[in-house]
């Protein structure tokens, strides 16, 4: 058996009910590692790029990496790879918890779901045995309740992945939830699951760890080293456990890069009220951790007497400053609602923020708001519109649940949507931090920070401090971060390990687990290859060079308040440098680049 | 006055905000000394919102923000 892969993929056709077991192409797995990389390669080869994302022809791949579930720190990740109905391009949403590890322990590298079930269905996986079961009685059930119901039916040792009402209704901002409050949140993957009438996948496994590691002793050494590195690092060893990602509110606000009121401002004078420090003081019950994770960045909070998963930095910002709201308890509540309806807790509040600006400027009229005007800072609006977007009924409900790009386009003001490739940008103002703008503009899945987290060097000083205000060398840094991130994701590791670990540690872990003998350079080249296959998927899906862009506001409207006043994004300078570093012309790889990366099948396409 | 803001775990030892008289303070490092904050505990030092080193000059009206090592995403 090949190290760390079970060499088994289940292909489930929901139209016919056929369940086929296919061997994993091991050579391909090594070439793309697994997870994000391998999933994209499979979709590309199977011609998914040109299909309608919400049609039965789209495919939904739940895929692990070779490290998923391995005896090494922070290996609880799985990915959902599909064609996004939000962006029309590649989607890869990554989630923690334990579901991914259980899928692997059950002996599966990936599940490929095709077609559309005639009636609402859920999938039960118990080791080798896969069954399609009737889900009609669960229609409309909220995500957390669904988790409880299926655990009650299948046993407490079952791990549940599901969609809430938003996914059922094919809301374009719908997430896939697992283990109650973990989310494959972005790019509307929940809508694809809903389009297939697939409500849930429940997994049980006899194995409690991987029994197919290539070199157990080498993995022990590499894992011990990784754990030591994580524990010794003040961020991964203590900081994230104490304050979670929420700690970023104050630092990002204090440098004047905290988008406020839909990016009209960049400093929020009430930032302290919604900070990680305030969250810890007032609402934190305890930290939460995914499978085999010593970092424990998760927040468990008390929302009006209910103990639930708490907000990350992103929703704190998006429901907070970006909507002009400083009521932290309401952010906790809205975050909980996103989890229950199964919604992207970044794109939903960012779309509400865009709607609030449309309302501010008189484009959305009060009479359209069905009794809940979209006023800045209105806690009632945040709660009610989140519920409406999770279960839309009126025209405006549907428009908002389709994301800010479609919403703002409808009102004739696309410039108000703070999105890239129709996906909302996250919580760092790219006018104030030059490198992160490259990541946003070139991210294959649209507006996203975790495709190359330039905040690490530009704000947090990790691994070294770069000047956030300049463009020098940022293109090369962004490319390297993107490539390494593609590797970490594809391995099944949590990206947060990279605050402490470097390419060497990942290479050692990968080689020990899979039996490969890659050098660090070769592993980074795999990351480059993954980034390029994603780009080729997008090209086949109809992406145009002008899709690598930032909203006009970031290029033409200087920051109006706070420390970064007067700054704009210099993307027109950095983008050509980035393309040169990638070996791309007009946003796409040259044939020479494709050949160099071993993507000969893409040449000429 | 110089406004000194501390964040995250530094708040376990120091007040959120301290106003310091600018006399005897020439640079950000002097702020740390005056507050009794070991330089090793500070990972990110901002003066008026921009990352600086301890030898960066500070003056009356400046805001100095101090963070321990932090990460997130």
XYZ file of C-alpha atoms in Angstrom:
678
model
C 0.000 0.000 0.000
C 1.180 3.483 -0.839
C 2.160 5.634 2.082
C -0.611 7.763 3.554
C -3.038 7.189 0.668
C -5.623 4.409 0.802
C -5.621 4.421 -3.022
C -9.386 4.382 -3.062
C -11.915 6.864 -4.360
C -15.673 6.413 -4.215
C -17.553 7.804 -7.193
C -21.199 8.234 -6.297
C -23.700 9.037 -8.996
C -26.788 10.413 -7.302
C -28.859 10.304 -10.490
C -28.488 6.559 -10.921
C -27.569 5.585 -7.377
C -24.454 3.831 -8.647
C -21.509 3.723 -6.260
C -18.210 2.821 -7.906
C -14.905 2.218 -6.194
C -11.981 3.515 -8.240
C -8.272 3.223 -7.610
C -6.339 6.372 -6.840
C -3.814 7.174 -9.550
C -0.787 7.198 -7.297
C 1.508 8.910 -9.759
C -1.021 11.698 -10.119
C -1.447 11.870 -6.341
C 2.285 12.381 -5.863
C 2.390 14.954 -8.615
C -0.427 17.010 -7.041
C -0.035 15.784 -3.410
C -3.774 15.290 -2.787
C -6.594 17.489 -1.484
C -6.809 20.810 -3.272
C -4.213 19.945 -5.904
C -5.433 16.500 -6.831
C -9.085 17.501 -6.617
C -8.559 20.320 -9.099
C -6.615 18.073 -11.441
C -9.441 15.509 -11.431
C -12.050 18.190 -12.156
C -9.914 19.668 -14.931
C -9.357 16.299 -16.587
C -13.043 15.410 -16.368
C -14.098 18.584 -18.193
C -16.004 20.133 -15.295
C -14.728 23.654 -16.051
C -17.343 24.224 -18.758
C -20.449 22.898 -16.998
C -23.193 24.873 -15.264
C -22.122 24.815 -11.584
C -25.632 24.058 -10.331
C -26.389 21.393 -12.925
C -26.094 17.640 -12.401
C -22.986 17.798 -14.618
C -20.995 19.585 -11.925
C -19.003 17.319 -9.644
C -18.455 17.736 -5.937
C -15.248 16.277 -4.608
C -14.690 15.772 -0.894
C -11.011 15.060 -0.698
C -8.363 14.472 1.933
C -4.646 15.045 1.758
C -2.004 12.451 2.555
C -1.526 14.041 5.992
C -5.231 14.208 6.815
C -5.658 12.204 9.983
C -1.956 11.388 10.268
C -0.217 11.314 13.629
C 1.168 14.801 13.241
C -0.044 18.144 14.529
C -2.975 19.999 12.925
C -3.896 17.387 10.332
C -7.675 17.568 10.526
C -8.341 19.157 7.168
C -10.373 18.067 4.163
C -11.343 20.062 1.114
C -14.411 20.472 -1.051
C -13.412 21.011 -4.655
C -15.992 21.874 -7.303
C -16.916 24.527 -9.835
C -18.204 27.512 -7.900
C -21.667 28.853 -8.632
C -20.605 32.164 -7.071
C -17.496 32.809 -9.167
C -17.989 30.422 -12.092
C -14.414 29.314 -11.451
C -12.605 26.779 -9.297
C -13.818 26.407 -5.736
C -11.768 24.783 -3.033
C -13.082 25.249 0.477
C -11.101 23.824 3.325
C -12.447 22.788 6.714
C -11.224 21.309 9.994
C -12.999 19.409 12.718
C -12.703 15.628 12.516
C -14.892 14.722 9.515
C -11.987 14.680 7.045
C -9.872 12.480 9.292
C -12.780 10.065 9.741
C -13.269 9.838 5.978
C -9.636 8.879 5.696
C -9.843 6.432 8.606
C -12.775 4.827 6.800
C -10.308 4.120 4.017
C -11.215 6.763 1.440
C -8.926 9.319 -0.148
C -11.859 11.083 -1.769
C -15.565 10.943 -2.531
C -16.673 12.231 -5.923
C -20.366 13.068 -6.051
C -22.015 13.402 -9.459
C -25.520 13.902 -10.840
C -28.607 14.878 -8.916
C -30.630 12.693 -6.611
C -34.300 12.206 -7.552
C -35.239 12.857 -3.915
C -33.342 14.413 -1.002
C -30.650 11.988 0.013
C -27.860 11.599 2.485
C -24.805 9.383 2.314
C -23.727 7.028 5.064
C -20.139 5.800 5.069
C -19.108 3.111 7.506
C -15.641 1.986 6.561
C -15.984 0.235 3.172
C -19.757 0.379 3.165
C -21.429 3.316 1.453
C -25.206 3.734 1.365
C -27.589 6.315 -0.030
C -30.358 7.022 2.458
C -33.582 8.989 2.418
C -33.153 12.548 3.702
C -36.653 13.867 2.993
C -37.549 14.041 6.665
C -34.592 16.353 7.286
C -35.509 19.006 4.748
C -35.330 22.447 6.321
C -33.422 21.240 9.370
C -30.747 23.637 10.609
C -27.168 22.504 10.404
C -26.464 21.973 14.095
C -29.738 20.144 14.650
C -28.970 17.990 11.621
C -25.676 17.057 13.239
C -27.506 16.001 16.402
C -30.203 14.055 14.549
C -27.758 12.014 12.501
C -25.581 11.334 15.535
C -28.651 10.123 17.345
C -29.431 7.790 14.465
C -25.930 6.596 13.560
C -24.172 6.801 16.916
C -22.135 9.340 18.826
C -18.961 8.210 17.063
C -20.336 9.377 13.718
C -19.073 12.593 12.219
C -21.582 14.638 10.263
C -21.178 16.968 7.313
C -24.288 18.737 6.070
C -25.943 21.743 4.521
C -28.511 23.914 6.220
C -31.520 25.616 4.631
C -29.250 27.941 2.608
C -27.604 25.079 0.755
C -30.952 23.393 0.194
C -32.178 26.538 -1.549
C -28.940 26.769 -3.578
C -28.070 30.126 -2.070
C -24.825 31.165 -3.760
C -23.248 32.013 -0.406
C -24.071 28.637 1.147
C -21.404 26.760 3.067
C -20.945 23.094 3.867
C -20.807 22.546 7.619
C -19.201 19.696 9.520
C -18.890 18.772 13.186
C -21.443 21.462 14.078
C -19.491 24.641 13.599
C -16.661 23.944 11.184
C -17.265 25.221 7.683
C -16.071 24.728 4.150
C -17.332 28.232 3.908
C -16.385 29.959 0.742
C -17.402 30.073 -2.919
C -20.883 28.618 -2.516
C -19.945 24.961 -2.237
C -23.104 24.412 -0.156
C -25.247 25.457 -3.121
C -23.646 22.761 -5.277
C -24.437 20.181 -2.607
C -28.004 21.477 -2.521
C -28.296 21.298 -6.306
C -27.565 17.596 -6.017
C -30.246 17.166 -3.348
C -27.599 15.870 -1.004
C -28.328 16.936 2.573
C -25.525 15.261 4.507
C -22.669 12.778 4.608
C -22.206 10.862 7.828
C -18.965 8.970 8.373
C -17.982 6.272 10.824
C -14.637 4.511 10.861
C -13.139 1.620 12.756
C -9.604 2.941 12.363
C -8.532 5.594 14.839
C -5.338 6.489 13.033
C -3.625 5.888 9.703
C -2.085 2.443 9.376
C -0.440 3.041 6.020
C 2.359 5.507 6.736
C 5.380 4.863 4.515
C 8.011 5.413 7.175
C 6.515 5.404 10.654
C 9.776 6.210 12.409
C 10.562 9.099 10.093
C 7.058 10.482 10.584
C 7.465 10.266 14.357
C 10.632 12.336 14.101
C 9.107 14.854 11.676
C 5.906 15.131 13.713
C 7.831 15.590 16.973
C 9.886 18.298 15.333
C 6.765 19.994 13.978
C 5.120 19.860 17.398
C 8.208 21.320 19.044
C 8.286 24.137 16.506
C 4.582 24.863 17.009
C 4.843 24.801 20.802
C 7.942 26.967 20.930
C 6.420 29.597 18.698
C 4.570 32.251 20.707
C 1.785 32.523 18.116
C 0.983 28.837 17.633
C 2.141 27.829 21.100
C 0.088 30.310 23.115
C -1.288 33.366 21.312
C -3.909 31.731 19.109
C -5.184 29.617 22.018
C -5.596 32.661 24.230
C -7.221 35.088 21.840
C -7.957 33.226 18.609
C -7.776 34.893 15.230
C -9.851 37.662 16.796
C -6.623 39.129 18.134
C -6.182 40.697 14.697
C -8.980 43.236 15.134
C -6.863 45.657 17.128
C -3.662 45.330 15.159
C -5.273 45.637 11.740
C -7.384 48.542 12.962
C -4.384 50.254 14.531
C -2.503 50.276 11.256
C -5.561 51.687 9.499
C -6.272 48.658 7.324
C -9.632 47.705 8.861
C -12.244 48.216 6.149
C -15.195 50.039 7.655
C -18.686 50.666 6.255
C -18.069 48.620 3.124
C -14.516 49.923 2.676
C -15.584 53.577 2.626
C -13.288 54.027 5.642
C -10.270 52.083 6.877
C -10.233 52.730 10.615
C -13.069 51.907 13.024
C -13.121 54.120 16.082
C -15.040 51.458 18.052
C -12.700 48.601 17.106
C -11.863 47.819 20.720
C -15.516 46.876 21.374
C -15.341 43.998 18.874
C -11.760 42.909 19.507
C -10.351 39.551 20.499
C -9.493 40.993 23.886
C -13.117 42.029 24.487
C -14.378 38.687 23.168
C -12.138 36.837 25.624
C -13.190 39.075 28.488
C -16.956 38.965 27.923
C -18.046 35.917 25.941
C -15.341 33.267 25.713
C -16.196 29.954 27.348
C -13.085 28.104 26.196
C -10.817 27.627 23.192
C -11.759 24.971 20.659
C -9.511 22.658 18.662
C -9.822 20.567 15.515
C -8.612 16.976 15.308
C -5.031 16.550 16.524
C -4.438 20.279 16.762
C -2.304 21.717 19.547
C -2.992 25.301 18.413
C -6.672 25.457 19.460
C -7.500 28.739 17.745
C -11.258 28.078 17.808
C -13.562 30.058 20.065
C -16.413 28.591 22.050
C -18.664 31.396 23.177
C -21.854 32.017 25.073
C -24.546 33.538 22.870
C -27.534 34.522 24.977
C -27.122 31.414 27.126
C -26.295 29.011 24.286
C -22.737 27.670 24.070
C -21.681 27.583 20.413
C -18.742 28.039 18.066
C -17.602 31.642 18.147
C -16.526 34.067 15.448
C -13.166 34.207 13.747
C -11.514 37.508 12.952
C -13.281 37.687 9.592
C -16.906 37.738 10.821
C -15.905 39.990 13.721
C -14.753 42.466 11.128
C -17.433 41.832 8.534
C -20.419 42.005 10.915
C -18.560 44.616 12.971
C -16.724 47.551 11.486
C -17.660 46.730 7.922
C -21.323 47.104 8.844
C -20.680 49.948 11.300
C -21.651 47.720 14.233
C -19.871 47.531 17.604
C -22.262 45.117 19.362
C -20.122 42.031 19.867
C -22.956 39.910 21.218
C -24.860 40.461 17.973
C -21.783 39.439 15.963
C -21.649 36.217 17.988
C -25.346 35.694 17.279
C -24.995 36.355 13.542
C -21.996 34.043 13.343
C -24.113 31.361 15.004
C -26.902 32.009 12.495
C -24.448 31.586 9.620
C -23.432 28.236 11.068
C -27.049 27.152 11.561
C -28.314 28.194 8.122
C -25.025 27.030 6.562
C -23.725 30.329 5.204
C -20.345 31.865 4.416
C -19.689 34.113 7.421
C -17.469 36.367 5.314
C -19.505 36.885 2.157
C -22.870 37.191 3.923
C -21.962 40.140 6.173
C -19.907 41.725 3.382
C -22.970 41.580 1.146
C -25.046 43.150 3.928
C -22.375 45.889 4.098
C -22.684 46.470 0.344
C -26.473 46.580 0.705
C -26.100 49.126 3.506
C -24.048 51.332 1.215
C -26.651 50.934 -1.549
C -29.255 51.973 1.026
C -27.098 54.873 2.263
C -26.881 56.193 -1.293
C -30.587 55.749 -1.905
C -30.310 52.941 -4.447
C -32.117 50.443 -2.225
C -35.362 52.043 -1.024
C -36.825 51.612 2.427
C -39.982 50.043 0.991
C -37.896 47.186 -0.432
C -36.582 46.264 3.005
C -39.749 44.580 4.322
C -39.667 46.418 7.624
C -35.950 46.103 8.315
C -34.071 49.060 6.788
C -30.429 48.457 5.931
C -29.021 51.172 8.173
C -25.386 51.201 9.248
C -24.939 49.564 12.626
C -28.524 48.328 12.875
C -28.276 45.136 14.899
C -31.814 44.259 13.906
C -30.819 44.488 10.243
C -27.775 42.248 10.754
C -29.766 39.515 12.467
C -32.839 39.668 10.239
C -31.020 39.943 6.927
C -28.746 37.043 7.855
C -31.854 34.942 8.469
C -33.415 36.123 5.216
C -30.264 35.332 3.238
C -30.227 31.877 4.814
C -33.788 31.178 3.730
C -34.664 33.713 1.035
C -38.215 34.508 -0.033
C -38.540 38.060 -1.404
C -36.703 39.423 -4.452
C -34.280 41.393 -2.301
C -33.677 38.341 -0.075
C -32.672 36.383 -3.171
C -30.551 39.177 -4.596
C -28.635 39.581 -1.361
C -28.186 35.852 -0.924
C -26.503 35.836 -4.349
C -23.638 37.984 -3.111
C -22.643 41.610 -3.414
C -21.516 41.456 -7.054
C -24.905 40.365 -8.370
C -26.703 42.642 -5.881
C -24.770 45.764 -6.850
C -24.947 44.920 -10.541
C -28.729 44.709 -10.213
C -28.855 48.235 -8.805
C -26.547 49.541 -11.534
C -23.614 50.178 -9.205
C -21.149 47.289 -9.522
C -18.412 49.507 -8.091
C -19.988 49.185 -4.629
C -19.321 45.442 -4.498
C -16.022 44.884 -2.704
C -15.355 41.609 -4.433
C -12.919 39.920 -6.788
C -14.245 37.370 -9.268
C -17.641 37.928 -7.593
C -16.368 36.719 -4.184
C -16.180 39.202 -1.326
C -12.737 40.270 -0.144
C -11.770 39.650 3.474
C -10.735 41.909 6.300
C -7.561 43.671 5.231
C -7.577 46.890 3.222
C -5.372 46.367 0.186
C -4.775 50.119 -0.073
C -2.924 50.030 3.225
C -1.150 46.691 2.688
C 0.284 46.448 -0.808
C 1.108 42.738 -1.030
C -2.283 41.407 0.045
C -3.806 43.138 -2.982
C -1.805 40.838 -5.250
C -3.247 37.835 -3.424
C -6.799 39.160 -3.699
C -6.489 40.020 -7.389
C -4.865 36.763 -8.465
C -6.553 34.267 -6.150
C -7.991 31.538 -8.318
C -11.081 31.253 -6.135
C -11.769 34.985 -6.036
C -11.413 37.459 -3.160
C -9.574 35.538 -0.469
C -6.789 36.002 2.063
C -5.850 32.368 2.659
C -4.504 31.752 -0.823
C -1.311 33.645 0.041
C -1.466 35.278 3.443
C 0.722 38.314 2.864
C -0.516 39.681 6.186
C 2.085 37.442 7.824
C 5.137 39.349 6.534
C 3.484 42.722 5.963
C 1.679 43.099 9.292
C 2.676 40.331 11.698
C 6.376 40.255 10.869
C 6.376 36.520 10.097
C 8.803 35.202 8.972
C 10.214 38.717 8.662
C 8.795 42.209 8.665
C 8.145 43.779 5.271
C 7.111 47.409 4.784
C 3.385 47.224 4.080
C 3.398 50.523 2.210
C 5.793 49.587 -0.599
C 5.491 47.302 -3.602
C 9.125 46.188 -3.773
C 9.501 42.392 -3.939
C 5.843 41.858 -3.034
C 5.051 39.973 -6.250
C 7.716 37.354 -5.563
C 6.626 37.061 -1.921
C 3.001 36.633 -2.938
C 3.892 33.885 -5.404
C 5.945 31.992 -2.830
C 3.175 32.272 -0.232
C 0.601 31.094 -2.769
C 2.705 28.094 -3.764
C 3.477 27.039 -0.192
C -0.174 27.469 0.770
C -1.222 25.204 -2.103
C 1.145 22.568 -0.699
C -0.079 22.897 2.894
C -3.736 22.744 1.829
C -3.156 19.775 -0.440
C -1.331 17.877 2.304
C -4.300 18.251 4.642
C -2.471 20.421 7.138
C -3.935 23.509 8.712
C -2.521 26.687 7.198
C -2.047 28.167 10.666
C 0.879 25.833 11.226
C 2.757 28.065 8.786
C 3.018 30.821 11.393
C 5.725 28.606 12.877
C 6.599 25.928 10.333
C 8.419 26.410 7.054
C 8.736 24.535 3.779
C 11.386 22.230 5.265
C 9.084 20.923 7.991
C 6.259 20.257 5.508
C 8.625 18.504 3.124
C 9.906 16.225 5.884
C 6.376 15.327 6.952
C 5.230 14.664 3.396
C 8.205 12.488 2.550
C 7.899 10.475 5.748
C 4.177 9.890 5.304
C 4.100 9.123 1.580
C 7.533 7.662 0.930
C 8.494 10.345 -1.543
C 11.895 11.989 -1.469
C 11.086 15.492 -2.582
C 13.417 18.384 -1.917
C 12.012 21.652 -0.598
C 12.383 23.131 -4.078
C 10.460 20.265 -5.634
C 7.655 20.616 -3.113
C 7.356 24.323 -3.856
C 7.276 23.467 -7.547
C 4.311 21.195 -6.843
C 2.643 24.214 -5.231
C 3.377 26.190 -8.389
C 1.897 23.367 -10.467
C -1.266 23.356 -8.356
C -1.645 27.096 -8.732
C -1.276 26.724 -12.483
C -3.755 23.858 -12.866
C -6.279 25.971 -10.949
C -5.572 28.825 -13.337
C -6.022 26.550 -16.349
C -9.338 25.369 -14.905
C -10.392 29.016 -14.682
C -9.246 29.672 -18.238
C -11.333 26.758 -19.478
C -14.242 28.087 -17.404
C -14.087 31.388 -19.256
C -11.967 33.550 -16.982
C -10.646 36.711 -18.674
C -7.431 38.597 -17.868
C -9.509 41.495 -16.520
C -10.855 39.186 -13.807
C -7.486 39.562 -12.033
C -8.493 42.893 -10.623
C -9.343 44.866 -7.524
C -12.449 46.989 -7.058
C -12.029 50.488 -8.470
C -12.377 51.953 -4.987
C -9.055 50.465 -3.928
C -7.224 51.873 -6.931
C -8.859 55.280 -7.201
C -10.273 56.310 -3.830
C -7.521 56.968 -1.282
C -8.060 55.914 2.336
C -9.991 58.695 4.066
C -9.281 58.122 7.757
C -6.827 56.565 10.198
C -3.093 55.987 9.879
C -3.201 54.938 6.223
C -4.977 58.067 5.038
C -4.149 58.909 1.440
C -3.014 55.439 0.388
C -4.256 53.501 -2.655
C -3.405 50.072 -4.033
C -0.528 49.996 -6.489
C -1.737 46.828 -8.173
C -1.013 48.156 -11.693
C 2.673 48.121 -10.686
C 2.755 44.761 -8.950
C 0.547 42.699 -11.259
C 3.005 42.666 -14.211
C 5.794 41.717 -11.789
C 3.644 38.913 -10.460
C 2.886 37.568 -13.927
C 6.590 37.677 -14.769
C 7.409 35.725 -11.588
C 4.782 33.112 -12.531
C 5.731 32.835 -16.180
C 2.308 34.065 -17.214
C 1.286 36.416 -20.005
C -2.059 38.202 -19.792
C -3.036 36.285 -16.670
C -2.389 32.789 -18.047
C 0.601 30.451 -18.132
C 2.640 30.304 -21.294
C 3.124 26.915 -22.931
C 6.726 27.057 -21.770
C 5.606 27.489 -18.148
C 3.137 24.641 -18.458
C 5.805 22.329 -19.879
C 8.265 23.313 -17.169
C 5.695 22.375 -14.531
C 4.839 19.059 -16.149
C 1.406 20.221 -17.263
C 1.864 19.162 -20.880
C -1.797 18.180 -21.130
C -2.686 21.873 -20.752
C -0.397 23.097 -23.519
C -2.251 24.891 -26.298
C -5.517 25.003 -24.315
C 1.479 63.593 25.821
C 2.403 60.283 24.239
C -0.426 57.729 24.148
C 0.749 54.178 24.722
C -1.680 51.371 23.810
C -0.959 47.772 24.725
C -2.769 44.742 23.371
C -3.381 41.031 23.732
C -1.416 39.322 26.491
C 0.512 42.496 27.302
C -2.691 43.639 28.993
C -2.067 41.072 31.690
C 0.704 43.313 32.969
C -0.082 46.805 31.750
C -3.081 49.097 31.321
C -4.787 49.277 27.940
C -3.847 52.925 27.588
C -1.196 54.957 29.368
C -0.490 58.627 28.775
C 3.197 59.448 29.142
C 4.766 62.840 29.519
C 7.079 63.319 26.531
C 9.928 64.589 28.694
C 12.839 62.112 28.814
C 11.377 60.190 25.886
C 13.302 60.406 22.642
C 12.420 57.124 20.958
C 10.008 54.197 21.136
C 12.563 52.231 23.137
C 12.361 54.895 25.851
C 8.619 54.283 26.033
C 9.250 50.602 26.733
C 11.775 51.472 29.449
C 9.463 53.980 31.078
C 6.619 51.445 31.068
C 8.891 48.637 32.265
C 7.979 46.420 29.326
C 10.798 44.037 28.339
C 11.656 44.590 24.676
C 11.574 40.832 24.132
C 7.845 40.738 24.884
C 7.038 43.174 22.120
C 6.830 41.728 18.646
C 5.064 44.555 16.858
C 5.726 48.183 17.657
C 3.671 50.801 15.882
C 4.189 54.532 15.974
C 1.121 56.299 14.588
C 0.088 53.099 12.850
C 3.378 52.229 11.163
C 5.798 49.472 12.135
C 8.963 50.894 13.655
C 12.049 49.778 15.512
C 12.754 50.856 19.124
C 15.171 53.572 17.993
C 12.418 55.359 16.072
C 11.916 58.885 17.430
C 8.657 59.702 19.183
C 7.311 63.075 20.178
C 4.421 64.775 21.900
C 1.087 63.691 20.376
C 2.323 60.375 19.003
C 0.494 57.086 19.529
C 2.666 54.073 20.332
C 0.959 50.659 20.018
C 2.574 47.500 21.364
C 1.696 43.891 20.530
C 3.154 40.540 21.576
C 3.619 37.964 18.789
C 0.194 37.462 17.202
C -1.217 35.542 14.272
C -4.562 34.775 12.736
C -6.398 34.763 9.482
